[in-house]
Every structure is written in C-alpha cells, then in structure tokens.
C-alpha cells in the first residue's frame, strides 16, 4: 500500500508505495482510509522534535485523524461490520486501570496513542482496535468525519464547564481554536471573542461565529475584554495556545468566579499572582485533555447536525497524500485551517 512513512529518527518522512497492509488482530478493524487530517502531533513527528523522539518507535506510518471504510474485522469483533464508515478515537485505553474503570478511558493511566505509539493512518489502510472506532452519522462526509477527533478536543474544552449565555474568550485560532469558537457559538455562548496574532486566522474564527476579534499584535486583550463586559471580565476563557505570556495576561480579563480552562500545552512554567488572580477572584481553573469516550463524539455530531456551524469553514487545504511535504510546509508557514490528505481511494470516491 501507499503511505507516508517515518523512516528514521530525524526530520522528514518518505512517501512509500511498497508498504505491507497491516495485520488485523482478533479485536481490530482494518480500515480503508479515505481522508486523513494533519494534527499538531504530526508536525512534531514530521519535524522530529523532543516530543516525537521520546515516544515514536520509528520506522512506522504516522497520522491519526482519519475516516474510512471497514474492510475486514477480527474474529472477536462484535460491534462493527465490513462496510461501516468509521472515524477514529486516537486514545487506546487499557480498559482496566482506575481511570478506565471509572468512566475516564480518555485519560487512561496506560494510554497508547494511534499514530504515536503504534502505526497510524497516513496510508491506504490502517488497523485500529474496535474500542477506538466511531461509526459516524450518515449526514457527515469523510472530510468532516476525519475532523471529528480534533473537533472533540475543542468541544471537550468548551463543554468542561457552563457555556450557555457565557461571554466566552477563546485564545488561539488554529484549527482546534476555531472549532472551539464554533462549539461555544453553537452551545449558546453570549458572544465569543476570538484571539490570535494572525488576521486570516481571526477571519476564519469569524466564520465559525466569533463576534469579537482581537489581534494581540495591535490590541490590548484585557482592555478589549473589559470594554466588552461592562468592566466585569469574561465569564469563560479557554486557552488553546499554551502561550505562557498570553495565559498570564488573560487572567486579568477573567471575571470574579469565572472559568479558565487550559487545553493548550505550555512548554514552560506559568507565573501568576495567585492571591489576586485566583483566590480573591474565586476563579475556577480546570484542565481538559483529549475527548470523552464517547460523550464528546455525540456532542460533536449534535453540533454539526444542528447546522449552527460547518466544518467546511475550518478546512485550510486538501492535498494528495503524495504532496505531504507541501502540506507540512504550508502549516509551518502559518496558513490557517485544517489541512487534509486524500488517499487515491478517497480521490476516486470524490471525497
Ligand atoms: Zn490529533
Ligand atoms: Zn486504562
């Protein structure tokens, strides 16, 4: 089969036409891939930074956001059949640790990740455990289904606290940030303020329902929030950047007893005046990682079926898988939106 192969522990990857179709274990599905999407994690693997070099067992196919058709099932599989259209939950839960036993499979203590710890899906075929398959709604295209996994990261953060009638600030307008804008808008927020440093990313956020756009290269974030909220501060602030300076600044725009949710991954420590920023404010701070299995998936589909937003407005580019170098270069150059790959089969299918 064809696929993007991480051939060695160094930057780059190879498009190969001679890869073996992966073997199907007893609890696995073999999926013929139509569409795959590029995640931040894939950029780490492609450019081979520290995150990747300490986790990924090269050589292997990477990529984990995808949708396709089930073409074979292992002998113990009961819930899926050949012909099912599936998207993929990236977290492989162990099924028996404390987290898994208490409804938190998405935060399993022995977590493995498709396309990071085990081979992925930038290829014609991929094998996934039955526990990671999501049969997506008939109304969704393969393109949109391939984006459900990252959309879930956005949605889980947004719905990790109250959102309806809340004045909500979304920090960061990368693909997940703009989907969070859309989720907050669809969830009935009393206005969504989108924050970034690129005007084209802010323009995308506007399409997803942002009513206020703040470019922190020009605008003072806290002043804009206070002007928007009668000086009270935002009810909800959700960070999708991991940018330490921005997070520290944004706390100044949180209202008393407001919610600050962290989804982005800061690479260094934060410095906060906890007395004023948290204690006196009675701020609620929570972290959010991945997606609930599978509550978040139902929420994502409910949002899309409501028609409140369209994932077409999040697509930044669609590439033949052979052109992967161009796709990664466009992301590195700061192009907005989610970049998708089509396999030959996806192209033949008109995806
Ligand atoms: Zn991802
Ligand atoms: Zn577990």
Coordinates of C-alpha atoms and ligand atoms in Angstrom, one line a residue:
X1 CA 0.0 0.0 0.0
X2 CA 1.0 3.7 -0.2
X3 CA 1.7 5.7 2.8
X4 CA 3.8 8.5 4.5
X5 CA 6.5 6.6 6.3
X6 CA 8.6 8.0 9.1
X7 CA 11.7 6.1 8.0
X8 CA 14.2 7.3 10.6
X9 CA 14.8 9.2 13.7
X10 CA 15.4 12.6 12.0
X11 CA 13.3 15.4 10.4
X12 CA 11.3 14.4 7.3
X13 CA 9.4 11.4 6.0
X14 CA 9.1 9.3 2.8
X15 CA 6.1 8.5 0.6
X16 CA 6.3 4.8 0.0
X17 CA 4.4 2.6 -2.4
X18 CA 5.5 -0.8 -1.1
X19 CA 4.3 -0.8 2.5
X20 CA 2.6 -4.0 3.7
X21 CA -1.1 -3.8 4.6
X22 CA -1.2 -4.1 8.4
X23 CA -2.3 -7.4 10.0
X24 CA -5.7 -7.5 11.7
X25 CA -5.7 -8.8 15.3
X26 CA -8.8 -10.5 16.8
X27 CA -10.2 -7.3 18.3
X28 CA -9.2 -5.0 15.4
X29 CA -10.7 -3.4 12.3
X30 CA -9.0 -2.9 9.0
X31 CA -10.0 0.5 7.6
X32 CA -9.6 1.6 4.1
X33 CA -8.7 5.3 4.5
X34 CA -10.5 8.0 2.5
X35 CA -9.4 11.2 4.2
X36 CA -6.8 12.0 6.9
X37 CA -6.1 15.3 8.7
X38 CA -2.8 16.7 9.9
X39 CA -2.5 17.3 13.7
X40 CA 0.0 19.3 15.7
X41 CA 1.3 16.0 16.8
X42 CA 2.1 15.0 13.2
X43 CA 4.1 18.2 12.8
X44 CA 6.1 17.2 15.9
X45 CA 6.7 13.8 14.3
X46 CA 7.5 15.1 10.9
X47 CA 9.9 17.8 12.2
X48 CA 11.2 15.3 14.8
X49 CA 11.3 17.4 18.0
X50 CA 11.7 16.2 21.5
X51 CA 8.0 15.2 21.9
X52 CA 8.3 12.8 19.0
X53 CA 11.8 11.5 19.6
X54 CA 10.9 10.3 23.2
X55 CA 7.7 8.5 22.1
X56 CA 7.6 7.4 18.5
X57 CA 9.1 4.0 17.6
X58 CA 10.4 4.6 14.0
X59 CA 10.2 3.3 11.4
X60 CA 6.4 3.5 11.0
X61 CA 3.4 5.1 9.3
X62 CA 2.2 8.1 11.4
X63 CA -1.1 10.1 11.3
X64 CA -4.2 9.5 13.5
X65 CA -7.0 11.8 12.4
X66 CA -8.9 9.9 9.6
X67 CA -12.0 8.4 8.3
X68 CA -12.6 5.4 6.1
X69 CA -14.5 2.2 5.5
X70 CA -14.2 -1.0 7.5
X71 CA -12.9 -3.7 5.0
X72 CA -12.1 -6.5 7.5
X73 CA -12.8 -7.3 11.1
X74 CA -11.0 -9.6 13.6
X75 CA -12.7 -12.7 14.8
X76 CA -13.8 -11.3 18.2
X77 CA -15.2 -8.0 16.8
X78 CA -18.9 -7.8 17.6
X79 CA -19.9 -4.1 17.1
X80 CA -18.7 -3.3 13.6
X81 CA -19.1 -4.9 10.2
X82 CA -17.5 -4.7 6.8
X83 CA -18.8 -1.6 5.1
X84 CA -19.2 0.6 8.2
X85 CA -18.0 4.2 7.8
X86 CA -15.8 5.0 10.7
X87 CA -13.7 7.8 12.2
X88 CA -11.1 7.1 14.9
X89 CA -10.7 7.9 18.5
X90 CA -6.9 8.2 18.9
X91 CA -6.7 7.1 22.6
X92 CA -6.3 3.4 23.0
X93 CA -7.5 2.8 26.6
X94 CA -6.2 -0.2 28.6
X95 CA -9.7 -1.0 29.8
X96 CA -8.8 -2.0 33.4
X97 CA -6.9 0.8 35.2
X98 CA -8.6 3.1 37.7
X99 CA -9.3 5.8 35.1
X100 CA -10.8 3.3 32.7
X101 CA -12.9 1.7 35.4
X102 CA -14.4 5.0 36.4
X103 CA -15.5 6.3 33.1
X104 CA -12.4 8.2 32.2
X105 CA -10.9 6.0 29.4
X106 CA -9.8 9.1 27.6
X107 CA -7.3 9.7 30.5
X108 CA -6.2 6.1 30.9
X109 CA -3.1 5.6 33.0
X110 CA -1.6 3.2 30.4
X111 CA -2.7 5.3 27.4
X112 CA -1.4 4.5 24.0
X113 CA -2.0 6.7 21.0
X114 CA -2.6 5.7 17.4
X115 CA 0.0 7.1 15.1
X116 CA 2.3 7.9 18.0
X117 CA 3.0 4.7 19.9
X118 CA 1.5 2.3 17.3
X119 CA 1.3 2.7 13.5
X120 CA -1.1 5.3 12.2
X121 CA -3.2 6.2 9.1
X122 CA -1.4 8.4 6.6
X123 CA -1.7 5.4 4.3
X124 CA -4.2 3.4 2.2
X125 CA -5.1 1.1 5.1
X126 CA -5.0 1.4 8.9
X127 CA -5.6 -1.1 11.7
X128 CA -7.4 0.2 14.8
X129 CA -8.8 -1.5 17.9
X130 CA -12.6 -1.9 17.8
X131 CA -12.7 0.2 21.0
X132 CA -11.4 3.2 19.0
X133 CA -13.8 3.1 16.2
X134 CA -16.7 5.6 15.8
X135 CA -19.4 4.8 13.3
X136 CA -20.2 8.3 12.1
X137 CA -23.5 9.8 11.1
X138 CA -24.8 9.3 7.5
X139 CA -25.1 13.0 7.1
X140 CA -21.3 13.5 7.5
X141 CA -18.8 13.4 4.7
X142 CA -15.4 11.6 5.1
X143 CA -13.7 15.0 5.2
X144 CA -15.8 16.1 8.2
X145 CA -15.6 12.7 9.9
X146 CA -11.8 12.9 9.7
X147 CA -12.0 16.2 11.7
X148 CA -14.2 14.8 14.5
X149 CA -11.2 13.8 16.6
X150 CA -9.6 17.3 16.7
X151 CA -13.1 18.9 16.9
X152 CA -13.5 16.7 20.0
X153 CA -10.5 18.4 21.7
X154 CA -12.2 21.7 21.1
X155 CA -15.6 20.6 22.2
X156 CA -14.4 18.8 25.4
X157 CA -12.7 22.0 26.5
X158 CA -15.7 24.2 25.7
X159 CA -18.2 21.9 27.5
X160 CA -15.9 21.2 30.5
X161 CA -18.0 23.9 32.3
X162 CA -21.0 26.0 31.7
X163 CA -21.1 27.7 28.3
X164 CA -24.7 28.8 27.5
X165 CA -25.1 32.6 28.0
X166 CA -21.5 33.0 29.0
X167 CA -19.3 35.7 27.4
X168 CA -16.5 33.5 26.2
X169 CA -13.0 34.2 25.1
X170 CA -11.1 31.6 23.0
X171 CA -7.3 32.1 23.0
X172 CA -5.8 30.8 19.8
X173 CA -7.4 30.4 16.3
X174 CA -5.5 27.4 15.0
X175 CA -7.8 24.6 13.7
X176 CA -8.8 23.5 17.2
X177 CA -9.3 27.0 18.5
X178 CA -11.6 27.9 15.6
X179 CA -13.6 24.8 16.2
X180 CA -13.8 25.8 19.8
X181 CA -15.2 29.2 18.7
X182 CA -17.8 27.2 16.7
X183 CA -18.6 24.9 19.6
X184 CA -19.1 27.9 22.0
X185 CA -21.2 29.7 19.5
X186 CA -23.3 26.6 18.8
X187 CA -23.5 26.0 22.6
X188 CA -25.3 29.3 23.1
X189 CA -22.4 31.4 24.5
X190 CA -23.5 35.1 24.9
X191 CA -20.8 36.1 22.4
X192 CA -17.4 34.7 21.5
X193 CA -14.2 36.7 21.4
X194 CA -11.5 35.1 19.3
X195 CA -7.9 36.0 20.0
X196 CA -4.8 35.4 17.8
X197 CA -1.9 37.2 16.1
X198 CA -2.9 36.4 12.5
X199 CA -5.8 38.3 10.8
X200 CA -6.5 35.4 8.4
X201 CA -7.0 33.0 11.4
X202 CA -9.3 35.6 13.0
X203 CA -11.3 35.8 9.8
X204 CA -11.8 32.0 10.0
X205 CA -12.9 32.4 13.6
X206 CA -15.5 34.9 12.5
X207 CA -17.0 32.4 10.0
X208 CA -17.3 30.0 12.9
X209 CA -19.3 32.5 14.9
X210 CA -16.9 34.8 16.7
X211 CA -18.5 38.2 17.4
X212 CA -15.3 39.9 18.6
X213 CA -11.9 39.6 17.0
X214 CA -8.7 40.6 19.0
X215 CA -5.3 40.7 17.3
X216 CA -2.9 40.9 20.3
X217 CA -0.2 42.4 18.0
X218 CA -2.4 45.5 17.8
X219 CA -5.0 45.3 20.6
X220 CA -4.7 45.2 24.3
X221 CA -6.5 42.0 25.3
X222 CA -7.6 42.9 28.8
X223 CA -8.9 46.3 27.8
X224 CA -10.9 44.7 25.0
X225 CA -12.4 42.1 27.3
X226 CA -13.3 44.7 29.9
X227 CA -14.8 47.0 27.3
X228 CA -16.9 44.1 26.1
X229 CA -18.1 43.0 29.5
X230 CA -19.1 46.3 31.2
X231 CA -15.8 46.1 33.1
X232 CA -16.7 42.8 34.7
X233 CA -14.4 40.4 32.8
X234 CA -15.2 37.4 30.7
X235 CA -17.3 34.6 32.2
X236 CA -15.2 31.9 30.5
X237 CA -11.7 32.0 29.0
X238 CA -10.3 28.9 27.3
X239 CA -6.7 28.6 26.1
X240 CA -5.8 26.6 23.0
X241 CA -2.3 28.2 22.6
X242 CA -0.2 27.1 25.6
X243 CA 1.4 30.5 25.3
X244 CA 2.5 31.3 28.8
X245 CA 2.6 35.1 28.4
X246 CA -0.9 35.2 26.8
X247 CA -2.3 33.0 29.6
X248 CA -0.8 35.1 32.3
X249 CA -2.2 38.3 30.7
X250 CA -5.7 36.8 30.0
X251 CA -6.2 36.1 33.8
X252 CA -6.5 39.8 34.1
X253 CA -9.7 39.6 31.9
X254 CA -11.4 36.9 33.8
X255 CA -14.4 38.0 35.9
X256 CA -14.8 37.1 39.6
X257 CA -15.8 33.4 39.9
X258 CA -15.2 33.0 36.1
X259 CA -13.9 29.8 34.5
X260 CA -10.4 29.5 33.0
X261 CA -9.9 26.2 31.1
X262 CA -6.5 25.1 29.9
X263 CA -6.3 22.9 26.7
X264 CA -3.1 24.2 25.1
X265 CA 0.2 22.7 26.4
X266 CA 2.6 25.4 27.8
X267 CA 6.2 24.4 27.4
X268 CA 7.3 26.4 30.5
X269 CA 6.1 27.3 33.9
X270 CA 3.4 30.0 34.5
X271 CA 3.9 32.9 36.8
X272 CA 0.6 34.1 38.4
X273 CA -0.3 36.3 41.3
X274 CA -2.5 33.6 42.8
X275 CA -3.8 35.8 45.6
X276 CA -5.4 38.2 43.2
X277 CA -5.8 36.2 40.0
X278 CA -7.3 33.1 41.7
X279 CA -8.1 33.3 45.4
X280 CA -9.8 36.7 45.7
X281 CA -11.3 36.1 42.3
X282 CA -12.6 32.7 43.3
X283 CA -11.5 31.6 39.8
X284 CA -12.3 28.1 38.6
X285 CA -9.4 26.7 36.8
X286 CA -9.6 23.3 35.0
X287 CA -7.5 21.3 32.6
X288 CA -9.0 19.5 29.6
X289 CA -7.3 16.8 27.5
X290 CA -8.5 14.8 24.5
X291 CA -12.2 13.8 24.3
X292 CA -14.6 11.9 26.4
X293 CA -15.2 8.4 25.1
X294 CA -17.7 8.8 23.7
X295 CA -19.8 11.6 25.1
X296 CA -17.8 14.2 23.3
X297 CA -18.3 12.4 20.0
X298 CA -22.1 12.6 20.4
X299 CA -21.7 16.3 21.2
X300 CA -19.6 16.9 18.1
X301 CA -22.2 15.3 15.9
X302 CA -25.1 17.1 17.6
X303 CA -23.3 20.4 16.9
X304 CA -22.7 19.6 13.2
X305 CA -26.3 18.2 12.7
X306 CA -27.7 21.4 14.2
X307 CA -26.3 23.3 11.2
X308 CA -25.0 26.1 13.5
X309 CA -21.5 25.8 12.0
X310 CA -19.9 24.0 9.1
X311 CA -16.5 22.2 9.2
X312 CA -16.1 23.4 5.6
X313 CA -15.1 26.7 7.1
X314 CA -12.3 25.0 9.0
X315 CA -10.6 23.3 6.0
X316 CA -7.4 25.1 5.1
X317 CA -6.3 22.9 2.3
X318 CA -6.8 19.5 0.7
X319 CA -3.7 17.6 -0.6
X320 CA -2.9 14.4 -2.4
X321 CA -1.0 12.4 0.2
X322 CA 2.0 12.4 -2.1
X323 CA 2.2 16.2 -1.6
X324 CA 2.7 15.8 2.1
X325 CA 5.8 18.0 2.1
X326 CA 3.9 20.9 0.7
X327 CA 1.1 20.4 3.3
X328 CA 3.6 20.4 6.2
X329 CA 5.4 23.5 4.7
X330 CA 2.1 25.4 4.4
X331 CA 1.3 24.7 8.1
X332 CA 4.8 25.8 9.1
X333 CA 4.3 29.0 7.1
X334 CA 1.2 29.8 9.2
X335 CA -1.6 29.1 6.8
X336 CA -4.9 28.9 8.6
X337 CA -7.2 26.0 9.0
X338 CA -7.0 22.2 9.0
X339 CA -5.0 20.5 6.3
X340 CA -6.4 17.3 4.9
X341 CA -4.9 14.4 2.9
X342 CA -6.8 12.4 0.3
X343 CA -5.7 8.8 -0.4
X344 CA -6.1 7.6 -4.0
X345 CA -9.2 5.7 -2.9
X346 CA -10.6 8.9 -1.3
X347 CA -9.9 10.8 -4.6
X348 CA -11.5 8.0 -6.7
X349 CA -14.6 8.2 -4.3
X350 CA -14.9 12.0 -4.9
X351 CA -14.2 12.9 -1.2
Ligands
LIG1 ZN1 -4.8 14.9 16.7
LIG2 ZN1 -6.7 2.4 31.4

